[in-house]
PDB file of C-alpha atoms in Angstrom:
ATOM      1  CA  MET A 639     -69.784  37.004  38.115  1.00 57.00           C
ATOM      2  CA  ALA A 640     -71.738  33.836  38.918  1.00 64.00           C
ATOM      3  CA  LYS A 641     -70.474  31.686  41.767  1.00 78.00           C
ATOM      4  CA  PRO A 642     -68.928  28.375  40.571  1.00 84.00           C
ATOM      5  CA  LYS A 643     -71.215  25.397  41.036  1.00 93.00           C
ATOM      6  CA  SER A 644     -70.207  22.526  43.308  1.00 97.00           C
ATOM      7  CA  VAL A 645     -69.681  19.135  41.686  1.00 98.00           C
ATOM      8  CA  ALA A 646     -71.232  15.825  42.733  1.00 98.00           C
ATOM      9  CA  VAL A 647     -69.410  12.837  41.237  1.00 98.00           C
ATOM     10  CA  PHE A 648     -71.008   9.414  40.927  1.00 98.00           C
ATOM     11  CA  ASP A 649     -69.582   6.162  39.731  1.00 96.00           C
ATOM     12  CA  ILE A 650     -72.450   4.468  37.847  1.00 96.00           C
ATOM     13  CA  ASP A 651     -72.023   0.686  37.663  1.00 95.00           C
ATOM     14  CA  GLY A 652     -72.741  -0.909  41.029  1.00 94.00           C
ATOM     15  CA  THR A 653     -73.246   2.507  42.636  1.00 96.00           C
ATOM     16  CA  VAL A 654     -76.295   4.059  40.980  1.00 97.00           C
ATOM     17  CA  PHE A 655     -77.175   1.177  38.644  1.00 96.00           C
ATOM     18  CA  ARG A 656     -77.623  -2.187  40.361  1.00 94.00           C
ATOM     19  CA  SER A 657     -75.509  -4.054  37.837  1.00 94.00           C
ATOM     20  CA  SER A 658     -72.857  -3.390  35.193  1.00 95.00           C
ATOM     21  CA  PHE A 659     -73.996  -1.729  31.974  1.00 96.00           C
ATOM     22  CA  LEU A 660     -71.157  -3.399  30.083  1.00 96.00           C
ATOM     23  CA  VAL A 661     -72.410  -6.823  31.183  1.00 96.00           C
ATOM     24  CA  GLU A 662     -76.021  -5.990  30.341  1.00 97.00           C
ATOM     25  CA  LEU A 663     -75.045  -4.555  26.949  1.00 97.00           C
ATOM     26  CA  ILE A 664     -72.896  -7.479  25.874  1.00 97.00           C
ATOM     27  CA  GLU A 665     -75.630  -9.948  26.826  1.00 97.00           C
ATOM     28  CA  ALA A 666     -78.182  -7.872  24.897  1.00 97.00           C
ATOM     29  CA  LEU A 667     -75.896  -7.816  21.851  1.00 98.00           C
ATOM     30  CA  ILE A 668     -75.670 -11.603  21.980  1.00 97.00           C
ATOM     31  CA  ALA A 669     -79.463 -11.871  22.279  1.00 97.00           C
ATOM     32  CA  ALA A 670     -79.853  -9.537  19.274  1.00 97.00           C
ATOM     33  CA  GLY A 671     -77.508 -11.674  17.169  1.00 96.00           C
ATOM     34  CA  ILE A 672     -74.990  -8.853  16.743  1.00 97.00           C
ATOM     35  CA  PHE A 673     -72.413 -10.731  18.817  1.00 97.00           C
ATOM     36  CA  PRO A 674     -72.182 -14.540  18.489  1.00 95.00           C
ATOM     37  CA  LYS A 675     -73.099 -16.743  21.460  1.00 95.00           C
ATOM     38  CA  SER A 676     -69.503 -17.941  21.514  1.00 95.00           C
ATOM     39  CA  VAL A 677     -68.568 -14.565  23.051  1.00 96.00           C
ATOM     40  CA  ARG A 678     -69.654 -15.947  26.427  1.00 95.00           C
ATOM     41  CA  ALA A 679     -66.777 -18.430  26.317  1.00 95.00           C
ATOM     42  CA  HIS A 680     -64.435 -15.520  27.097  1.00 94.00           C
ATOM     43  CA  TYR A 681     -65.967 -14.914  30.525  1.00 94.00           C
ATOM     44  CA  ALA A 682     -68.134 -17.934  31.427  1.00 94.00           C
ATOM     45  CA  ASP A 683     -65.520 -19.629  33.628  1.00 92.00           C
ATOM     46  CA  ALA A 684     -64.685 -16.401  35.464  1.00 90.00           C
ATOM     47  CA  TRP A 685     -68.394 -15.788  36.017  1.00 91.00           C
ATOM     48  CA  LYS A 686     -68.743 -19.235  37.612  1.00 91.00           C
ATOM     49  CA  ARG A 687     -65.747 -18.609  39.871  1.00 88.00           C
ATOM     50  CA  TRP A 688     -67.210 -15.271  40.937  1.00 86.00           C
ATOM     51  CA  GLN A 689     -70.624 -16.797  41.614  1.00 87.00           C
ATOM     52  CA  GLY A 690     -68.886 -19.464  43.703  1.00 86.00           C
ATOM     53  CA  ARG A 691     -67.007 -16.736  45.601  1.00 78.00           C
ATOM     54  CA  GLN A 692     -63.693 -18.332  44.716  1.00 78.00           C
ATOM     55  CA  GLY A 693     -60.493 -16.479  45.508  1.00 68.00           C
ATOM     56  CA  SER A 694     -60.332 -14.028  48.410  1.00 62.00           C
ATOM     57  CA  ALA A 695     -62.479 -11.162  49.601  1.00 59.00           C
ATOM     58  CA  ALA A 696     -59.400  -8.924  49.530  1.00 55.00           C
ATOM     59  CA  THR A 697     -59.168  -9.316  45.763  1.00 59.00           C
ATOM     60  CA  GLY A 698     -62.919  -9.192  45.142  1.00 60.00           C
ATOM     61  CA  PHE A 699     -63.141 -12.967  44.715  1.00 66.00           C
ATOM     62  CA  ALA A 700     -63.198 -13.531  40.926  1.00 80.00           C
ATOM     63  CA  TYR A 701     -65.297 -10.456  40.106  1.00 84.00           C
ATOM     64  CA  TYR A 702     -62.485  -8.347  38.651  1.00 86.00           C
ATOM     65  CA  GLU A 703     -61.267 -11.256  36.555  1.00 88.00           C
ATOM     66  CA  TYR A 704     -64.829 -11.688  35.285  1.00 91.00           C
ATOM     67  CA  ILE A 705     -65.203  -8.004  34.340  1.00 91.00           C
ATOM     68  CA  GLU A 706     -61.780  -7.917  32.685  1.00 92.00           C
ATOM     69  CA  ASN A 707     -62.808 -10.876  30.539  1.00 93.00           C
ATOM     70  CA  VAL A 708     -66.087  -9.186  29.614  1.00 95.00           C
ATOM     71  CA  ILE A 709     -64.149  -6.080  28.565  1.00 94.00           C
ATOM     72  CA  PHE A 710     -61.801  -8.225  26.464  1.00 93.00           C
ATOM     73  CA  ALA A 711     -64.756  -9.945  24.783  1.00 96.00           C
ATOM     74  CA  TYR A 712     -66.480  -6.629  24.031  1.00 96.00           C
ATOM     75  CA  ARG A 713     -63.378  -5.042  22.533  1.00 94.00           C
ATOM     76  CA  ARG A 714     -62.629  -8.079  20.434  1.00 93.00           C
ATOM     77  CA  HIS A 715     -66.106  -8.391  18.940  1.00 96.00           C
ATOM     78  CA  ILE A 716     -67.079  -4.720  18.600  1.00 96.00           C
ATOM     79  CA  ALA A 717     -64.724  -4.299  15.638  1.00 95.00           C
ATOM     80  CA  GLY A 718     -66.709  -3.983  12.407  1.00 96.00           C
ATOM     81  CA  VAL A 719     -70.066  -3.437  14.106  1.00 97.00           C
ATOM     82  CA  ARG A 720     -72.075  -0.392  13.038  1.00 97.00           C
ATOM     83  CA  ARG A 721     -72.440   2.271  15.727  1.00 96.00           C
ATOM     84  CA  ALA A 722     -76.133   2.579  14.879  1.00 97.00           C
ATOM     85  CA  ASP A 723     -76.650  -1.077  15.848  1.00 97.00           C
ATOM     86  CA  ILE A 724     -74.955  -0.545  19.204  1.00 97.00           C
ATOM     87  CA  TRP A 725     -77.055   2.551  19.892  1.00 97.00           C
ATOM     88  CA  ARG A 726     -80.209   0.633  19.016  1.00 97.00           C
ATOM     89  CA  VAL A 727     -79.453  -2.197  21.439  1.00 98.00           C
ATOM     90  CA  ALA A 728     -78.170   0.228  24.082  1.00 97.00           C
ATOM     91  CA  GLU A 729     -81.487   2.088  24.002  1.00 96.00           C
ATOM     92  CA  ARG A 730     -83.312  -1.175  24.702  1.00 96.00           C
ATOM     93  CA  VAL A 731     -80.972  -1.931  27.602  1.00 97.00           C
ATOM     94  CA  VAL A 732     -81.520   1.498  29.122  1.00 96.00           C
ATOM     95  CA  ASP A 733     -85.299   1.356  28.671  1.00 96.00           C
ATOM     96  CA  PHE A 734     -85.420  -2.051  30.367  1.00 95.00           C
ATOM     97  CA  HIS A 735     -83.070  -1.185  33.236  1.00 95.00           C
ATOM     98  CA  ARG A 736     -83.871   2.507  33.751  1.00 92.00           C
ATOM     99  CA  VAL A 737     -85.425   1.972  37.189  1.00 94.00           C
ATOM    100  CA  ARG A 738     -82.946  -0.673  38.372  1.00 95.00           C
ATOM    101  CA  LEU A 739     -81.441   1.686  40.896  1.00 97.00           C
ATOM    102  CA  TYR A 740     -80.222   1.676  44.462  1.00 97.00           C
ATOM    103  CA  ARG A 741     -82.604   3.741  46.611  1.00 96.00           C
ATOM    104  CA  TYR A 742     -79.847   5.556  48.490  1.00 97.00           C
ATOM    105  CA  THR A 743     -77.999   6.830  45.437  1.00 98.00           C
ATOM    106  CA  ARG A 744     -81.222   7.394  43.484  1.00 97.00           C
ATOM    107  CA  ASP A 745     -82.472   9.741  46.197  1.00 97.00           C
ATOM    108  CA  LEU A 746     -79.061  11.379  46.612  1.00 98.00           C
ATOM    109  CA  VAL A 747     -78.885  12.103  42.881  1.00 98.00           C
ATOM    110  CA  LYS A 748     -82.309  13.749  43.020  1.00 97.00           C
ATOM    111  CA  LYS A 749     -81.367  15.816  46.057  1.00 97.00           C
ATOM    112  CA  LEU A 750     -77.985  16.983  44.792  1.00 98.00           C
ATOM    113  CA  GLY A 751     -79.373  17.677  41.335  1.00 96.00           C
ATOM    114  CA  ARG A 752     -81.022  20.799  42.804  1.00 96.00           C
ATOM    115  CA  THR A 753     -77.760  22.300  44.025  1.00 96.00           C
ATOM    116  CA  HIS A 754     -74.837  20.542  42.307  1.00 98.00           C
ATOM    117  CA  PHE A 755     -73.459  19.820  38.853  1.00 98.00           C
ATOM    118  CA  LEU A 756     -73.963  16.061  38.457  1.00 98.00           C
ATOM    119  CA  LEU A 757     -71.006  14.224  36.930  1.00 98.00           C
ATOM    120  CA  ALA A 758     -71.221  10.544  35.972  1.00 97.00           C
ATOM    121  CA  ILE A 759     -68.138   8.360  35.446  1.00 95.00           C
ATOM    122  CA  SER A 760     -68.171   4.799  34.124  1.00 94.00           C
ATOM    123  CA  TYR A 761     -65.872   2.272  32.464  1.00 92.00           C
ATOM    124  CA  SER A 762     -68.857   0.957  30.489  1.00 95.00           C
ATOM    125  CA  PRO A 763     -69.395   2.089  26.865  1.00 95.00           C
ATOM    126  CA  TYR A 764     -70.605   5.638  26.329  1.00 96.00           C
ATOM    127  CA  GLU A 765     -73.457   4.454  24.098  1.00 96.00           C
ATOM    128  CA  VAL A 766     -75.237   2.848  27.049  1.00 97.00           C
ATOM    129  CA  VAL A 767     -74.079   5.000  29.973  1.00 97.00           C
ATOM    130  CA  ALA A 768     -74.907   8.384  28.433  1.00 96.00           C
ATOM    131  CA  PRO A 769     -78.642   7.876  27.819  1.00 96.00           C
ATOM    132  CA  PHE A 770     -79.063   6.261  31.243  1.00 97.00           C
ATOM    133  CA  ALA A 771     -77.254   9.016  33.129  1.00 97.00           C
ATOM    134  CA  ARG A 772     -78.967  11.835  31.248  1.00 95.00           C
ATOM    135  CA  SER A 773     -82.380  10.308  31.888  1.00 95.00           C
ATOM    136  CA  HIS A 774     -81.624  10.697  35.594  1.00 96.00           C
ATOM    137  CA  GLY A 775     -80.533  14.298  35.383  1.00 96.00           C
ATOM    138  CA  PHE A 776     -76.753  14.068  35.084  1.00 98.00           C
ATOM    139  CA  ASP A 777     -75.169  17.120  33.494  1.00 97.00           C
ATOM    140  CA  LYS A 778     -72.017  15.461  32.149  1.00 96.00           C
ATOM    141  CA  VAL A 779     -71.052  11.872  31.360  1.00 96.00           C
ATOM    142  CA  TYR A 780     -67.592  10.387  31.014  1.00 95.00           C
ATOM    143  CA  ALA A 781     -67.458   6.770  29.825  1.00 95.00           C
ATOM    144  CA  GLN A 782     -65.489   4.511  27.502  1.00 94.00           C
ATOM    145  CA  VAL A 783     -65.445   5.947  23.981  1.00 94.00           C
ATOM    146  CA  TYR A 784     -64.765   3.490  21.159  1.00 95.00           C
ATOM    147  CA  GLU A 785     -63.356   4.691  17.843  1.00 95.00           C
ATOM    148  CA  VAL A 786     -65.363   4.447  14.631  1.00 95.00           C
ATOM    149  CA  ASP A 787     -64.030   4.510  11.075  1.00 96.00           C
ATOM    150  CA  LYS A 788     -65.263   6.463   8.038  1.00 96.00           C
ATOM    151  CA  GLU A 789     -68.125   4.002   7.586  1.00 95.00           C
ATOM    152  CA  VAL A 790     -69.178   4.608  11.217  1.00 96.00           C
ATOM    153  CA  ARG A 791     -68.200   1.116  12.254  1.00 97.00           C
ATOM    154  CA  PHE A 792     -66.227   0.420  15.397  1.00 97.00           C
ATOM    155  CA  THR A 793     -62.545  -0.339  15.051  1.00 95.00           C
ATOM    156  CA  GLY A 794     -62.144  -1.928  18.499  1.00 92.00           C
ATOM    157  CA  ARG A 795     -59.820   0.852  19.613  1.00 92.00           C
ATOM    158  CA  VAL A 796     -60.588   2.855  22.764  1.00 92.00           C
ATOM    159  CA  LEU A 797     -60.163   6.635  22.724  1.00 89.00           C
ATOM    160  CA  TYR A 798     -59.048   8.766  25.696  1.00 82.00           C
ATOM    161  CA  GLU A 799     -58.380   5.627  27.756  1.00 76.00           C
ATOM    162  CA  ASP A 800     -55.599   7.326  29.707  1.00 71.00           C
ATOM    163  CA  ILE A 801     -58.155   9.829  31.004  1.00 72.00           C
ATOM    164  CA  ILE A 802     -61.087   7.544  31.827  1.00 76.00           C
ATOM    165  CA  LEU A 803     -58.865   5.074  33.686  1.00 79.00           C
ATOM    166  CA  ASN A 804     -57.898   7.837  36.118  1.00 91.00           C
ATOM    167  CA  LYS A 805     -61.117   9.130  37.630  1.00 94.00           C
ATOM    168  CA  ALA A 806     -59.359  11.939  39.476  1.00 94.00           C
ATOM    169  CA  LYS A 807     -58.126  13.177  36.093  1.00 93.00           C
ATOM    170  CA  VAL A 808     -61.690  13.031  34.794  1.00 94.00           C
ATOM    171  CA  VAL A 809     -62.915  15.167  37.686  1.00 95.00           C
ATOM    172  CA  ARG A 810     -60.152  17.741  37.234  1.00 95.00           C
ATOM    173  CA  ARG A 811     -60.939  17.896  33.509  1.00 94.00           C
ATOM    174  CA  ALA A 812     -64.627  18.516  34.264  1.00 95.00           C
ATOM    175  CA  LEU A 813     -63.777  21.180  36.852  1.00 96.00           C
ATOM    176  CA  ALA A 814     -61.720  23.089  34.300  1.00 95.00           C
ATOM    177  CA  LYS A 815     -64.094  22.683  31.346  1.00 95.00           C
ATOM    178  CA  GLU A 816     -67.331  23.401  33.225  1.00 95.00           C
ATOM    179  CA  GLY A 817     -66.039  26.037  35.665  1.00 95.00           C
ATOM    180  CA  LEU A 818     -66.917  23.967  38.741  1.00 97.00           C
ATOM    181  CA  THR A 819     -65.620  23.974  42.296  1.00 97.00           C
ATOM    182  CA  LEU A 820     -64.714  21.294  44.839  1.00 97.00           C
ATOM    183  CA  ALA A 821     -66.116  23.469  47.623  1.00 96.00           C
ATOM    184  CA  GLY A 822     -69.145  21.587  48.923  1.00 97.00           C
ATOM    185  CA  SER A 823     -68.397  18.699  46.563  1.00 98.00           C
ATOM    186  CA  VAL A 824     -69.686  15.147  47.006  1.00 98.00           C
ATOM    187  CA  GLY A 825     -68.411  11.858  45.591  1.00 98.00           C
ATOM    188  CA  VAL A 826     -69.881   8.351  45.642  1.00 98.00           C
ATOM    189  CA  GLY A 827     -68.064   5.174  44.619  1.00 97.00           C
ATOM    190  CA  ASP A 828     -68.066   1.452  45.340  1.00 96.00           C
ATOM    191  CA  THR A 829     -64.592   0.090  44.497  1.00 93.00           C
ATOM    192  CA  GLU A 830     -60.952   1.004  44.960  1.00 93.00           C
ATOM    193  CA  SER A 831     -60.876   2.431  41.432  1.00 92.00           C
ATOM    194  CA  ASP A 832     -62.977   5.291  42.831  1.00 96.00           C
ATOM    195  CA  ILE A 833     -60.511   6.244  45.567  1.00 96.00           C
ATOM    196  CA  SER A 834     -58.657   8.687  43.323  1.00 95.00           C
ATOM    197  CA  PHE A 835     -61.699  10.944  42.876  1.00 97.00           C
ATOM    198  CA  LEU A 836     -63.114  10.351  46.350  1.00 98.00           C
ATOM    199  CA  LYS A 837     -59.920  11.835  47.788  1.00 97.00           C
ATOM    200  CA  LEU A 838     -60.641  15.069  45.911  1.00 97.00           C
ATOM    201  CA  VAL A 839     -64.151  15.811  47.167  1.00 98.00           C
ATOM    202  CA  GLU A 840     -65.211  17.316  50.493  1.00 98.00           C
ATOM    203  CA  ARG A 841     -67.749  14.585  51.223  1.00 98.00           C
ATOM    204  CA  PRO A 842     -66.559  11.164  50.024  1.00 98.00           C
ATOM    205  CA  ILE A 843     -69.066   8.312  50.361  1.00 98.00           C
ATOM    206  CA  ALA A 844     -68.104   4.651  50.038  1.00 98.00           C
ATOM    207  CA  PHE A 845     -71.309   2.940  48.953  1.00 97.00           C
ATOM    208  CA  ASN A 846     -71.564  -0.869  49.145  1.00 96.00           C
ATOM    209  CA  PRO A 847     -67.765  -0.764  49.091  1.00 95.00           C
ATOM    210  CA  SER A 848     -65.336  -3.459  48.054  1.00 92.00           C
ATOM    211  CA  LYS A 849     -63.031  -4.556  50.865  1.00 90.00           C
ATOM    212  CA  LYS A 850     -60.156  -2.396  49.678  1.00 92.00           C
ATOM    213  CA  LEU A 851     -62.352   0.689  49.473  1.00 95.00           C
ATOM    214  CA  TYR A 852     -63.975  -0.134  52.816  1.00 95.00           C
ATOM    215  CA  ASP A 853     -60.599  -0.444  54.560  1.00 95.00           C
ATOM    216  CA  TYR A 854     -59.384   2.793  52.974  1.00 96.00           C
ATOM    217  CA  ALA A 855     -62.583   4.646  53.876  1.00 97.00           C
ATOM    218  CA  LYS A 856     -62.584   3.482  57.504  1.00 95.00           C
ATOM    219  CA  LYS A 857     -58.989   4.627  58.022  1.00 96.00           C
ATOM    220  CA  ARG A 858     -59.920   8.084  56.780  1.00 95.00           C
ATOM    221  CA  ARG A 859     -63.317   8.172  58.493  1.00 95.00           C
ATOM    222  CA  TRP A 860     -65.246   8.583  55.283  1.00 97.00           C
ATOM    223  CA  GLU A 861     -68.944   7.860  55.202  1.00 96.00           C
ATOM    224  CA  VAL A 862     -69.685   4.196  54.509  1.00 97.00           C
ATOM    225  CA  VAL A 863     -73.196   3.319  53.370  1.00 97.00           C
ATOM    226  CA  VAL A 864     -74.527  -0.171  52.723  1.00 97.00           C
ATOM    227  CA  GLU A 865     -77.873  -0.911  51.085  1.00 95.00           C
ATOM    228  CA  ARG A 866     -79.139  -4.438  51.548  1.00 91.00           C
ATOM    229  CA  LYS A 867     -82.665  -5.435  50.493  1.00 85.00           C
ATOM    230  CA  ASP A 868     -84.943  -2.764  52.032  1.00 86.00           C
ATOM    231  CA  VAL A 869     -82.474  -1.494  54.649  1.00 91.00           C
ATOM    232  CA  ILE A 870     -79.849   1.227  54.322  1.00 93.00           C
ATOM    233  CA  TYR A 871     -77.015   1.117  56.863  1.00 90.00           C
ATOM    234  CA  GLN A 872     -74.758   4.065  57.571  1.00 88.00           C
ATOM    235  CA  LEU A 873     -71.544   2.880  59.194  1.00 83.00           C
ATOM    236  CA  ARG A 874     -69.319   5.167  61.223  1.00 66.00           C
TER     237      ARG A 874
END
């Protein structure tokens, strides 16, 4: 009987990809005329507050408010849109941003791809995350799945949201379905939403962490890695 393969779990947005695929997709949909320009009104103010570093570092300034508003805008305006149109724009986004990667995680993905089962997890839409992750050798992708109706148009409803919102649950699901093991496992995340799966793996890595993740990681002596410009810092 073959020995179970170890899993390597990567958050994607802000960890492997140097941006958010949801943000890039929604802007591309506006540029393509599929979403109206008025969509930006949902998150423009929050974006300005985040850029101005308003709020506190402990709460991520206004970044989480900004992303929540982008999610709201996407869900509101995706209803009635053909899935084929989203796939078409998503392919353009992936082609344009394919090499927009952090060096540390890019190299780690390549290295672990030789020995581990690569699992990608993202809150961004599946249509854009899946082709990106698979182009970089990931074996399995879990991302936000939006429901389509009989005419293959989006309804605006999210499927399996209870699973994707709990990344530890996603990892356990993958372990069971793919016959994987946590022995020798690795996990990489950048925000506190990744803590649940980082606690499961043998080698948790907090990469460019938010303050809450940084504080949690330091207390538990996890690896903390920061990539800034052309320098990679490993903090102990």
